[in-house]
Coordinates of C-alpha atoms and ligand atoms in Angstrom, one line a residue:
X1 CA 86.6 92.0 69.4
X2 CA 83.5 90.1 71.2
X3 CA 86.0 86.9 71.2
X4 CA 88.5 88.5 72.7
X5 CA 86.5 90.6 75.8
X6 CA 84.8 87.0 76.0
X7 CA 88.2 84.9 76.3
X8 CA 89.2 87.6 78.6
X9 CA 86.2 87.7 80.6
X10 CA 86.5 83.7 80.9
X11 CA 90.0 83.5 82.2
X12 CA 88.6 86.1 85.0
X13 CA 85.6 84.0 85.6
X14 CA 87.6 80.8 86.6
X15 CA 89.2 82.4 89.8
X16 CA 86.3 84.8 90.2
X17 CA 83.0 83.5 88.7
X18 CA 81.3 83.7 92.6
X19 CA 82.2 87.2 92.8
X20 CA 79.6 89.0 91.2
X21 CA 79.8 92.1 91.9
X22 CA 83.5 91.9 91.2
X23 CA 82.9 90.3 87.5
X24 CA 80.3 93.4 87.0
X25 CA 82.8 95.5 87.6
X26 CA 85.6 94.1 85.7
X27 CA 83.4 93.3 83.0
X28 CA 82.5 97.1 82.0
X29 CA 86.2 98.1 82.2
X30 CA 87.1 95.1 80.0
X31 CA 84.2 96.0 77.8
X32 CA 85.6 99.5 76.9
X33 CA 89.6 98.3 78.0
X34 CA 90.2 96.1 75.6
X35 CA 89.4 97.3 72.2
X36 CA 91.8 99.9 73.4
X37 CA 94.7 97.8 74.5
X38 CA 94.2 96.1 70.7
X39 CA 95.0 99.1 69.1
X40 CA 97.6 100.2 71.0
X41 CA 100.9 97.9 70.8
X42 CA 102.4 99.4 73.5
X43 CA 100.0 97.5 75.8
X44 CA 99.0 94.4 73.9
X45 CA 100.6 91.5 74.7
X46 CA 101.5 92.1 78.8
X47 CA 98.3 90.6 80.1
X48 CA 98.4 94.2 82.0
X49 CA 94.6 94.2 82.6
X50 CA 94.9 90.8 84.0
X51 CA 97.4 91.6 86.3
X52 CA 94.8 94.6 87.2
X53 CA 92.2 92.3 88.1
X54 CA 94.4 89.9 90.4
X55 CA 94.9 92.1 93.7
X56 CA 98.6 92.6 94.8
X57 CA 97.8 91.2 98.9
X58 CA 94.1 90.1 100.4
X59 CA 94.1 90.4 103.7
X60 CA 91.1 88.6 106.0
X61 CA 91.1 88.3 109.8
X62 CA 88.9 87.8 112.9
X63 CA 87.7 90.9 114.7
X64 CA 86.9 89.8 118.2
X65 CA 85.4 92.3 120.8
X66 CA 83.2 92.2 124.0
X67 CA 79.5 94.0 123.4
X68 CA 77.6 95.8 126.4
X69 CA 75.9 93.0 128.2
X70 CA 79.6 91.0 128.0
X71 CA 79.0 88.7 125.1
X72 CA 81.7 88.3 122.9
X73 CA 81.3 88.9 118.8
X74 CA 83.1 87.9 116.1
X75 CA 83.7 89.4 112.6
X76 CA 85.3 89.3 110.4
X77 CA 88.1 92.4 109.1
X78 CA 89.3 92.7 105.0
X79 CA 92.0 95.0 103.5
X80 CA 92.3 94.3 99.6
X81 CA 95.5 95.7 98.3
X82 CA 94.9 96.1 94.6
X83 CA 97.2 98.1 93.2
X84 CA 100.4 99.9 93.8
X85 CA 101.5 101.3 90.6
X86 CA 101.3 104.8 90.8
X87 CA 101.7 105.1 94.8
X88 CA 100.6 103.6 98.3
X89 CA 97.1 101.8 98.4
X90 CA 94.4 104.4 99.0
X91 CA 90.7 103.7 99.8
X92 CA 88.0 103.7 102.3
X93 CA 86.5 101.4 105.0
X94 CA 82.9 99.9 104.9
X95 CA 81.4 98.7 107.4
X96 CA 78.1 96.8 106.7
X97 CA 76.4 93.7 107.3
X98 CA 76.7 92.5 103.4
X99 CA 80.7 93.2 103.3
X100 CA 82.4 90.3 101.4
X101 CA 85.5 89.8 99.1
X102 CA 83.2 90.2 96.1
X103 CA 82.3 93.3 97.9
X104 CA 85.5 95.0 98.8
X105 CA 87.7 93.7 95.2
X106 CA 84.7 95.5 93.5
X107 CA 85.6 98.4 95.4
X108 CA 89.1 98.0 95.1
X109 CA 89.0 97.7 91.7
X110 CA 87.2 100.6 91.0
X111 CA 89.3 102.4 93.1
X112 CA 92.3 101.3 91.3
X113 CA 90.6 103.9 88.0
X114 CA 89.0 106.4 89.8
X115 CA 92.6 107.4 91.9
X116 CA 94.4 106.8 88.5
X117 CA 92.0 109.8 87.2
X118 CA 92.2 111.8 89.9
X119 CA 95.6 112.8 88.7
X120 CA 97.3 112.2 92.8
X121 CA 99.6 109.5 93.0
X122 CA 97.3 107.0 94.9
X123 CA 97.1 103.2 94.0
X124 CA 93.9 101.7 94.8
X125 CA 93.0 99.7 98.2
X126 CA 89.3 98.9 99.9
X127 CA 89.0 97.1 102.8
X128 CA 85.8 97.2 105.6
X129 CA 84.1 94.5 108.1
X130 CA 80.7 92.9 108.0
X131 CA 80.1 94.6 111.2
X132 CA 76.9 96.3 111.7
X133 CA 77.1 99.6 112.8
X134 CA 73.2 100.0 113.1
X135 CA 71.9 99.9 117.0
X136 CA 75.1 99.4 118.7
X137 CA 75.9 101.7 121.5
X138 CA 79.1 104.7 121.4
X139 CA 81.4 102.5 123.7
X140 CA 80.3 99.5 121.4
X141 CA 81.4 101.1 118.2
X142 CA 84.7 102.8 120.2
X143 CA 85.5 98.7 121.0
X144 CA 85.2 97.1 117.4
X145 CA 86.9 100.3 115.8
X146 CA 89.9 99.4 118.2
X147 CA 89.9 95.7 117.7
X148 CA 89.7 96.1 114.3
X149 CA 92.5 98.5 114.3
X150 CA 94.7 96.5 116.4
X151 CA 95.2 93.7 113.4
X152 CA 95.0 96.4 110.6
X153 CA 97.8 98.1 111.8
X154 CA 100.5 95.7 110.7
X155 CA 99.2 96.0 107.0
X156 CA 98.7 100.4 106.7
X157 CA 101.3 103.5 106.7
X158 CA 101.6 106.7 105.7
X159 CA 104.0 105.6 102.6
X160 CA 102.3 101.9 101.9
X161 CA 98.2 101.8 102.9
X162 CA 95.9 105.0 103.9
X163 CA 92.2 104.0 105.1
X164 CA 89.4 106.6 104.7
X165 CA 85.9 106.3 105.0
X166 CA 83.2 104.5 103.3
X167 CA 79.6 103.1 104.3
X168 CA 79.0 102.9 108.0
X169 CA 83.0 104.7 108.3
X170 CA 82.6 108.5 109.1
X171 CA 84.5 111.0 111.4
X172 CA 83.6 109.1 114.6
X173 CA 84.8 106.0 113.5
X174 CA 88.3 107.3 111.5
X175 CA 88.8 108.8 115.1
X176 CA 88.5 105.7 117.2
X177 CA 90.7 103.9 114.4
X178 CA 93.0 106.5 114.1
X179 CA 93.7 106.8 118.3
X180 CA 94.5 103.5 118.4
X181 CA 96.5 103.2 115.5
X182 CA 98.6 105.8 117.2
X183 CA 99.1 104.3 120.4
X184 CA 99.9 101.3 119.1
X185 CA 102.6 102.7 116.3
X186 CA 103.3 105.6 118.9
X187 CA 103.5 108.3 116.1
X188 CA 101.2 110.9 114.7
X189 CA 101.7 110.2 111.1
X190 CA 98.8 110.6 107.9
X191 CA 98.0 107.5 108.0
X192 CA 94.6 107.4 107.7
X193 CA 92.6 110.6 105.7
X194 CA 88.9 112.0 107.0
X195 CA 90.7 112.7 110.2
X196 CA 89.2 116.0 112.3
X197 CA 90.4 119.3 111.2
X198 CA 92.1 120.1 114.7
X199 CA 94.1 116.3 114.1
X200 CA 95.9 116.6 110.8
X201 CA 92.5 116.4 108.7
X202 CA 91.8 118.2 105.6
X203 CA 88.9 120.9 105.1
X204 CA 86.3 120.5 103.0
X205 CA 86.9 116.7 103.1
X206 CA 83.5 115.7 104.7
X207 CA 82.2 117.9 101.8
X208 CA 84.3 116.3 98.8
X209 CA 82.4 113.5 97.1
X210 CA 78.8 115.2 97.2
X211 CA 80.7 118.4 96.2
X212 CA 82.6 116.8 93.6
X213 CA 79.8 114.9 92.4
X214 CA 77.5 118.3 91.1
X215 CA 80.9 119.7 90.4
X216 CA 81.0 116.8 87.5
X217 CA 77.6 117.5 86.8
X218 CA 78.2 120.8 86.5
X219 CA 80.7 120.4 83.8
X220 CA 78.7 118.0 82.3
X221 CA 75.8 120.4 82.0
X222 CA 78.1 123.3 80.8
X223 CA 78.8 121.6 77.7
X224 CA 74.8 122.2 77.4
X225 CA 74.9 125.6 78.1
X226 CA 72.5 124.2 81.1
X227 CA 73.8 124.7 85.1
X228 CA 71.6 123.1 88.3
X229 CA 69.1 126.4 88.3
X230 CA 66.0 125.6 89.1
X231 CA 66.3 122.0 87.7
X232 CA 64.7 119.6 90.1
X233 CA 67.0 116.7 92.0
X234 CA 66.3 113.9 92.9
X235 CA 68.8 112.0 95.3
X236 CA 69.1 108.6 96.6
X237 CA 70.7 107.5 100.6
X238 CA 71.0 110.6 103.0
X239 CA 74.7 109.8 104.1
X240 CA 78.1 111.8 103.8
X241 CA 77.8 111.6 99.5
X242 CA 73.7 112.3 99.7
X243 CA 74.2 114.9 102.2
X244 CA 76.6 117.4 100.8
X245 CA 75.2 116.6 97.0
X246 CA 72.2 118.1 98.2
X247 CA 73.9 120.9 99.7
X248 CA 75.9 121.6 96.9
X249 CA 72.6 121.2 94.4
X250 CA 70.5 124.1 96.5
X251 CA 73.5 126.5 96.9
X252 CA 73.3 126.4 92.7
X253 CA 69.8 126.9 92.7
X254 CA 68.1 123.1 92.0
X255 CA 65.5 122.1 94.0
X256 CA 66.0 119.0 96.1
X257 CA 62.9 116.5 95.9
X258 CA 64.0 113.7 97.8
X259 CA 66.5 111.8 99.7
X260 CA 66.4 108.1 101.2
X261 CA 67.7 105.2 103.2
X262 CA 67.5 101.9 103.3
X263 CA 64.0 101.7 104.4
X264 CA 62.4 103.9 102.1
X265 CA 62.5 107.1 100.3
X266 CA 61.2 110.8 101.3
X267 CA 59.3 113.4 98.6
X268 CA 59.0 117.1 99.7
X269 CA 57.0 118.9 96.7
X270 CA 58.4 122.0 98.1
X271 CA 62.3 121.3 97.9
X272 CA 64.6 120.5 100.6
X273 CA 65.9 123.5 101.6
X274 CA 69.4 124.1 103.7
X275 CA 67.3 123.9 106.8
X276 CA 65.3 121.1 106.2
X277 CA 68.9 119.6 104.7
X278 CA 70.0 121.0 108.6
X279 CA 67.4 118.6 110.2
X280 CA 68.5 115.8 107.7
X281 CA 72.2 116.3 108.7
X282 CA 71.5 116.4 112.3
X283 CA 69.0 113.5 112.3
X284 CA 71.7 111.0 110.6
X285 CA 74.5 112.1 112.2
X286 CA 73.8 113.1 115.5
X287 CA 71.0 111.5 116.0
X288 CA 71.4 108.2 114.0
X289 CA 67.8 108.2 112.9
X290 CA 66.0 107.2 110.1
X291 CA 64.8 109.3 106.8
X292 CA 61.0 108.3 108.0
X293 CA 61.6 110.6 110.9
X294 CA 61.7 113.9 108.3
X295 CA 58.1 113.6 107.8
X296 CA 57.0 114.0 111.3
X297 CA 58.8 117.1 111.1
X298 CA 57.6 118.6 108.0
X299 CA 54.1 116.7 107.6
X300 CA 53.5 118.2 103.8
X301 CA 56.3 115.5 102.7
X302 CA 55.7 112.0 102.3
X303 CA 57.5 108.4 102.9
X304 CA 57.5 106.0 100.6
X305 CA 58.1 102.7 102.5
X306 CA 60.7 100.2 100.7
X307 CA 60.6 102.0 97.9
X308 CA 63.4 103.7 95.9
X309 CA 63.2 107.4 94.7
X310 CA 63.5 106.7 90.9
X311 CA 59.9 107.3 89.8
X312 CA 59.9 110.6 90.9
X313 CA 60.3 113.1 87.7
X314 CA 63.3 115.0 87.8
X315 CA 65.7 117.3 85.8
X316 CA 69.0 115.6 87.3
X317 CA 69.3 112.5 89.6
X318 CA 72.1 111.6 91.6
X319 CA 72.4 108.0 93.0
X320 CA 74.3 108.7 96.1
X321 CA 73.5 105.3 98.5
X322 CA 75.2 102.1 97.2
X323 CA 75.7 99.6 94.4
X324 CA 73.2 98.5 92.3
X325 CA 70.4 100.8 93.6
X326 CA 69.1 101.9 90.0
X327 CA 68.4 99.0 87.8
X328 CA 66.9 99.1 84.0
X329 CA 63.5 99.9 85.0
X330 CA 64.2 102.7 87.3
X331 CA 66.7 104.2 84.2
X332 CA 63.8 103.7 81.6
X333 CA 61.1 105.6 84.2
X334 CA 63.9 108.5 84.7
X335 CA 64.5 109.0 81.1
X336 CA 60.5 109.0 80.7
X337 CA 59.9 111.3 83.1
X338 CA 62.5 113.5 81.4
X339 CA 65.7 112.9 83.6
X340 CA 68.4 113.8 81.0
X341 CA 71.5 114.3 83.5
X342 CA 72.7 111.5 85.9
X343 CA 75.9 111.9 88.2
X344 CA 76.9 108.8 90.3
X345 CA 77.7 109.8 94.2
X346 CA 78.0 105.7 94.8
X347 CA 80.3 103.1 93.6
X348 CA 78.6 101.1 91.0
X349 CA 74.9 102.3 91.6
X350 CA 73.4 101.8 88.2
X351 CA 73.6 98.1 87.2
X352 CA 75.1 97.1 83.6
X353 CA 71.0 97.1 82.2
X354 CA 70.6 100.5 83.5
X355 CA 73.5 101.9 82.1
X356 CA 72.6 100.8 78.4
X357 CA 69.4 102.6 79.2
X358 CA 70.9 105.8 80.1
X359 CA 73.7 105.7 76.8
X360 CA 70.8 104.2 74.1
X361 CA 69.3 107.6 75.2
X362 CA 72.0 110.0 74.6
X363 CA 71.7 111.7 77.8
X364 CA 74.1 112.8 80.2
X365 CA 75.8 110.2 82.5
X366 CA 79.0 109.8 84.7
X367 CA 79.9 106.8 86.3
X368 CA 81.1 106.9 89.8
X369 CA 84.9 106.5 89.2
X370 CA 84.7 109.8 87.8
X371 CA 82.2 111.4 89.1
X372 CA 82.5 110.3 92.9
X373 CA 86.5 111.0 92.5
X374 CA 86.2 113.9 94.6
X375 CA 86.0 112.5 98.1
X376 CA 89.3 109.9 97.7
X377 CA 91.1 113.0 95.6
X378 CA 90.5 115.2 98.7
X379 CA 92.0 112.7 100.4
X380 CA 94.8 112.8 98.5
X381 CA 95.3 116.9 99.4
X382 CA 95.3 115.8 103.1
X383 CA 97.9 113.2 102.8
X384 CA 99.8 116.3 101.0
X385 CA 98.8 118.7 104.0
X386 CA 100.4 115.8 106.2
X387 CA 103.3 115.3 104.5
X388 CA 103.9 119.3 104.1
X389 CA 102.5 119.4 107.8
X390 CA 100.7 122.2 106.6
X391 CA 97.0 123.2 106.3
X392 CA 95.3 125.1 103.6
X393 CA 92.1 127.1 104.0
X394 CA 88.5 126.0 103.0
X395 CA 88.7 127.9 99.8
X396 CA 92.3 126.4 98.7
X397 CA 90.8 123.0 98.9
X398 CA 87.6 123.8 97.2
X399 CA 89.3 125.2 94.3
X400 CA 91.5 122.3 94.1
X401 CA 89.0 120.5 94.0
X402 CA 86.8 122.0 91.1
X403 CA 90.0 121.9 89.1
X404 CA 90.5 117.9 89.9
X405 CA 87.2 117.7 88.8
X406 CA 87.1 119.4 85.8
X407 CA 90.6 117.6 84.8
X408 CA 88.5 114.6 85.3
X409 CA 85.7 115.4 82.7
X410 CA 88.5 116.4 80.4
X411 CA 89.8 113.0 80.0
X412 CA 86.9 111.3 79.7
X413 CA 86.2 114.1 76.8
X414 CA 89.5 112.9 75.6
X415 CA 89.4 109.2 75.9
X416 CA 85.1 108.8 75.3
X417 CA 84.3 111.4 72.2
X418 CA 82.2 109.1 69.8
X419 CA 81.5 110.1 66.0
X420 CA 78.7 111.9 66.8
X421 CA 79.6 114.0 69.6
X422 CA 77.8 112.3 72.3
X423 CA 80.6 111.5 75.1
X424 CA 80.9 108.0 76.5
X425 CA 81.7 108.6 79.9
X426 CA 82.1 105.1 81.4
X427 CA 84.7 104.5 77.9
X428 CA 86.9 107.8 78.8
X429 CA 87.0 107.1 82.8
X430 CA 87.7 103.6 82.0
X431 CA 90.4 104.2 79.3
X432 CA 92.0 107.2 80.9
X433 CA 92.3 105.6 84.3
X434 CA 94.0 102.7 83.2
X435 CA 96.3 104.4 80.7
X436 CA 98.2 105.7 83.7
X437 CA 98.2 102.7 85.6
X438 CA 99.1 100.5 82.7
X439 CA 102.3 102.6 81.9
X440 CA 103.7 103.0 85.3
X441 CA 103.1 99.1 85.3
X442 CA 105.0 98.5 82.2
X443 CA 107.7 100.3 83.5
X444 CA 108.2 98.5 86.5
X445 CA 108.4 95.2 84.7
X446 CA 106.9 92.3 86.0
X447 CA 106.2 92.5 89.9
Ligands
LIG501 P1 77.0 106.6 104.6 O1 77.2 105.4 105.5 O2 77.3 107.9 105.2 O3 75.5 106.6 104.0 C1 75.1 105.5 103.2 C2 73.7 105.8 102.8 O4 73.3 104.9 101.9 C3 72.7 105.7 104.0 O5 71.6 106.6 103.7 C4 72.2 104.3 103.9 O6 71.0 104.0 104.4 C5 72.2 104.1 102.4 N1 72.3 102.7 102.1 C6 73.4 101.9 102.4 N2 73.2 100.6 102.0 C7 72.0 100.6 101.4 C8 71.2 99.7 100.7 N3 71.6 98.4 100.7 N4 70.0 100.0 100.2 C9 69.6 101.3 100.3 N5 70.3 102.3 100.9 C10 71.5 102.0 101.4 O7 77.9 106.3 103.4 P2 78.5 107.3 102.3 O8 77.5 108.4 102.0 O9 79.9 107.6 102.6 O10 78.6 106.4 101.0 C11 77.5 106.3 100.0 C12 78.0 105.7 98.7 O11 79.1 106.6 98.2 C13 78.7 104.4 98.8 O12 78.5 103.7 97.6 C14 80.2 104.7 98.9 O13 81.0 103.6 98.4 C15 80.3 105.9 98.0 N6 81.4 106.8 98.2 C16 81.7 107.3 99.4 C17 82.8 108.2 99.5 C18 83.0 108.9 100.8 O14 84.0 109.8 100.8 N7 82.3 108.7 101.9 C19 83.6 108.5 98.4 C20 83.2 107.9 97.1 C21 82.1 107.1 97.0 P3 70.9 103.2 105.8 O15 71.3 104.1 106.9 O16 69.5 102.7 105.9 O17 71.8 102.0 105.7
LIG502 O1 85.0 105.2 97.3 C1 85.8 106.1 97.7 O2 86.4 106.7 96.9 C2 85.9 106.4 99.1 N1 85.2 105.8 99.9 C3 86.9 107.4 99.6 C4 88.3 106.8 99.7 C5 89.3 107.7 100.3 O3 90.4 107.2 100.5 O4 89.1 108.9 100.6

């Protein structure tokens, strides 16, 4: 079996050896993929997971636009189209200084699972710029979102691509790309999802991922006999994900320890409660200030400068700020701290080391193609609002959501149960999300 993920592996490498974070990601689905695909003739033979790894249409092109003192900026605009299988690309838009191919296919690819599992029909599609959001000025951001809009158009619609939101890609920014997209199509169609409520977007969906991510952990937990009651959190980035996680977490009763960004972390002994979480929420978002800022405000809490929030002991810790955040050592000092449940908010937070970690110690631990799921799955319900042209209340969606959830953990039960009980997460999302994929592939036939 080793030979064969390895020959696999190797035929990947030649087009995509530079790509690491793309290989990383194909690797673990290979890893758990293919002994599957062996033993089940249906798929062996069709070079289906090859197919998966090649995307369908990249699309690169120059973003040009004028900043406030005149000068004139270029960068550079992606849109991978992985896979269209079991309906239209779906996925969000990053926008961040490191956005590459490797990047956006890693992206992509997950995406590809993680909207397979969600049980919508939604292919998978990623796409983003290197553009930094960070400093630039409302009219600044209003320009690039248009520019970049004005060449993405040609490639999106409400029956072949829909763009959400991702790093650096929020409500302000879906609304600049979604006002131009309209004037230059000159229709109001669902064509992009994370829209404003009173503009054909969805309740709750701001809310989704960090919901949906203690909604996994909850079921997770349940199988315990445990919940999020007074179990301490501890959360990385302070974003959309981190943001509602934490939410989510102190409406259940956990205490909230600390929350970060890219410059450091923040510990408050005392919990983060919802209006400390307030302060947070209108610090990032109104604001656009840094986590540093929280301690000025409540001077019993401390920053921890460049540092990441792993070593703080915790119940239940939930990687909410990007890929690769959590490597071996900062799994080995949560498991010996007694961290025995981990829920991914982010795509790919927990390196491949990290992850061995977490499943040589039996404890609890979804990946982020289940676990995150929620957000791109409430998606999913607005494109369906759209299409209905209807809108459903705050506690329609919720609930829709709790079940999409739940459905998830179910097949990774299904798919991920080994001999001894303990479930294998990252094997049922993997096998269960391409199951679907793979048989609406064989059907079509070679495309
Ligand atoms: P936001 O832009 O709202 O927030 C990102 C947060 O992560 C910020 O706190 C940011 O800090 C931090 N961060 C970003 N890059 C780094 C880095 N290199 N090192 C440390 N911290 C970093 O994004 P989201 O909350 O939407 O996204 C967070 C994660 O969740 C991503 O992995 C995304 O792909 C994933 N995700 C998002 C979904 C959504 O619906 N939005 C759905 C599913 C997954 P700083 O401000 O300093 O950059
Ligand atoms: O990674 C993700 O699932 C997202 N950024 C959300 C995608 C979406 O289309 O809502």
């Amino acid at each position: 079996m080793k030979q064969k993920i390895e020959a696999f592996l190797d035929l990947v490498r030649q087009r995509n050896g530079h790509e690491l974070e793309f290989m990383q990601a194909v690797e673990e689905v290979a890893e758990t993929v293919i002994p599957y695909i062996v033993n089940n003739d249906i798929y062996h033979g069709n070079n289906i997971l090859l197919r998966m790894c090649e995307p369908e249409r990249v699309i690169s092109f120059r973003v040009c636009w004028a900043d406030d003192d005149g000068e004139i900026q270029v960068n550079r605009g992606y849109r991978i189209q992985m896979n269209s299988a079991i309906g239209p690309y779906k996925g969000g838009l990053r926008f961040h200084p490191t956005v590459n191919m490797s990047i956006l296919k890693f992206l992509a690819f997950e995406q590809v699972f993680k909207n397979s599992l969600t049980t919508l029909p939604m292919g998978g599609g990623k796409g983003g710029s290197d553009f930094n959001p960070k400093g630039k000025s409302e009219n600044e951001i209003m320009r690039f979102c248009q520019a970049f809009m004005t060449e993405l158009c040609r490639h999106i619609g409400p029956n072949t691509d829909i763009p959400a939101g991702d790093i650096g890609v929020g409500s302000r920014e879906i609304g600049y790309l979604y006002g131009m997209y309209k004037k230059l199509n000159n229709e109001f169609t669902g064509v992009l999802t994370g829209k404003g409520v009173t503009w054909g977007g969805s309740l709750i969906r701001p809310e989704a991922t960090g919901y949906g991510t203690v909604y996994f952990a909850q079921n997770m937990l349940s199988l315990k006999k445990d919940s999020f009651k007074n179990k301490n959190v501890v959360i990385s980035g302070s974003g959309n994900v981190a943001q509602y996680a934490a939410e989510k977490a102190i409406s259940l009763g956990a205490k909230v320890l600390t929350m970060s960004d890219s410059s450091g972390f923040i510990y408050d002994s005392n919990g983060i409660d919802m209006k400390k979480l307030e302060y947070i929420m209108n610090l990032k978002n109104v604001k656009r200030g840094r986590i540093s800022e929280y301690v000025k405000n409540y001077p019993k809490s401390m920053f921890n400068k460049g540092e990441k929030p792993w070593s703080t002991p915790c119940d239940i810790a939930l990687p909410c700020a990007t890929q690769n955040e959590l490597d071996e050592n900062d799994a080995k000092k949560l498991v010996s701290n007694g961290c025995f449940c981990v829920s991914e908010g982010a795509n790919m937070p927990s390196t491949k080391d990290a992850i061995s970690v977490f499943h040589k110690s039996k404890i609890l631990f979804a990946p982020g193609k289940a676990s995150n799921a929620g957000g791109v799955a409430t998606s999913g319900l607005e494109m369906t609002q759209n299409s209905l042209r209807s809108h459903w209340s705050r506690e329609e969606v919720d609930e829709k959501l709790k079940d999409i959830m739940l459905n998830i953990h179910n097949s990774c039960i299904e798919y991920g149960k080994q001999d001894d009980g303990y479930i294998d997460y990252v094997k049922g999302a993997n096998i269960a999300g391409f199951v679907k994929v793979a048989d609406a592939m064989l059907a079509q036939g070679i495309v």
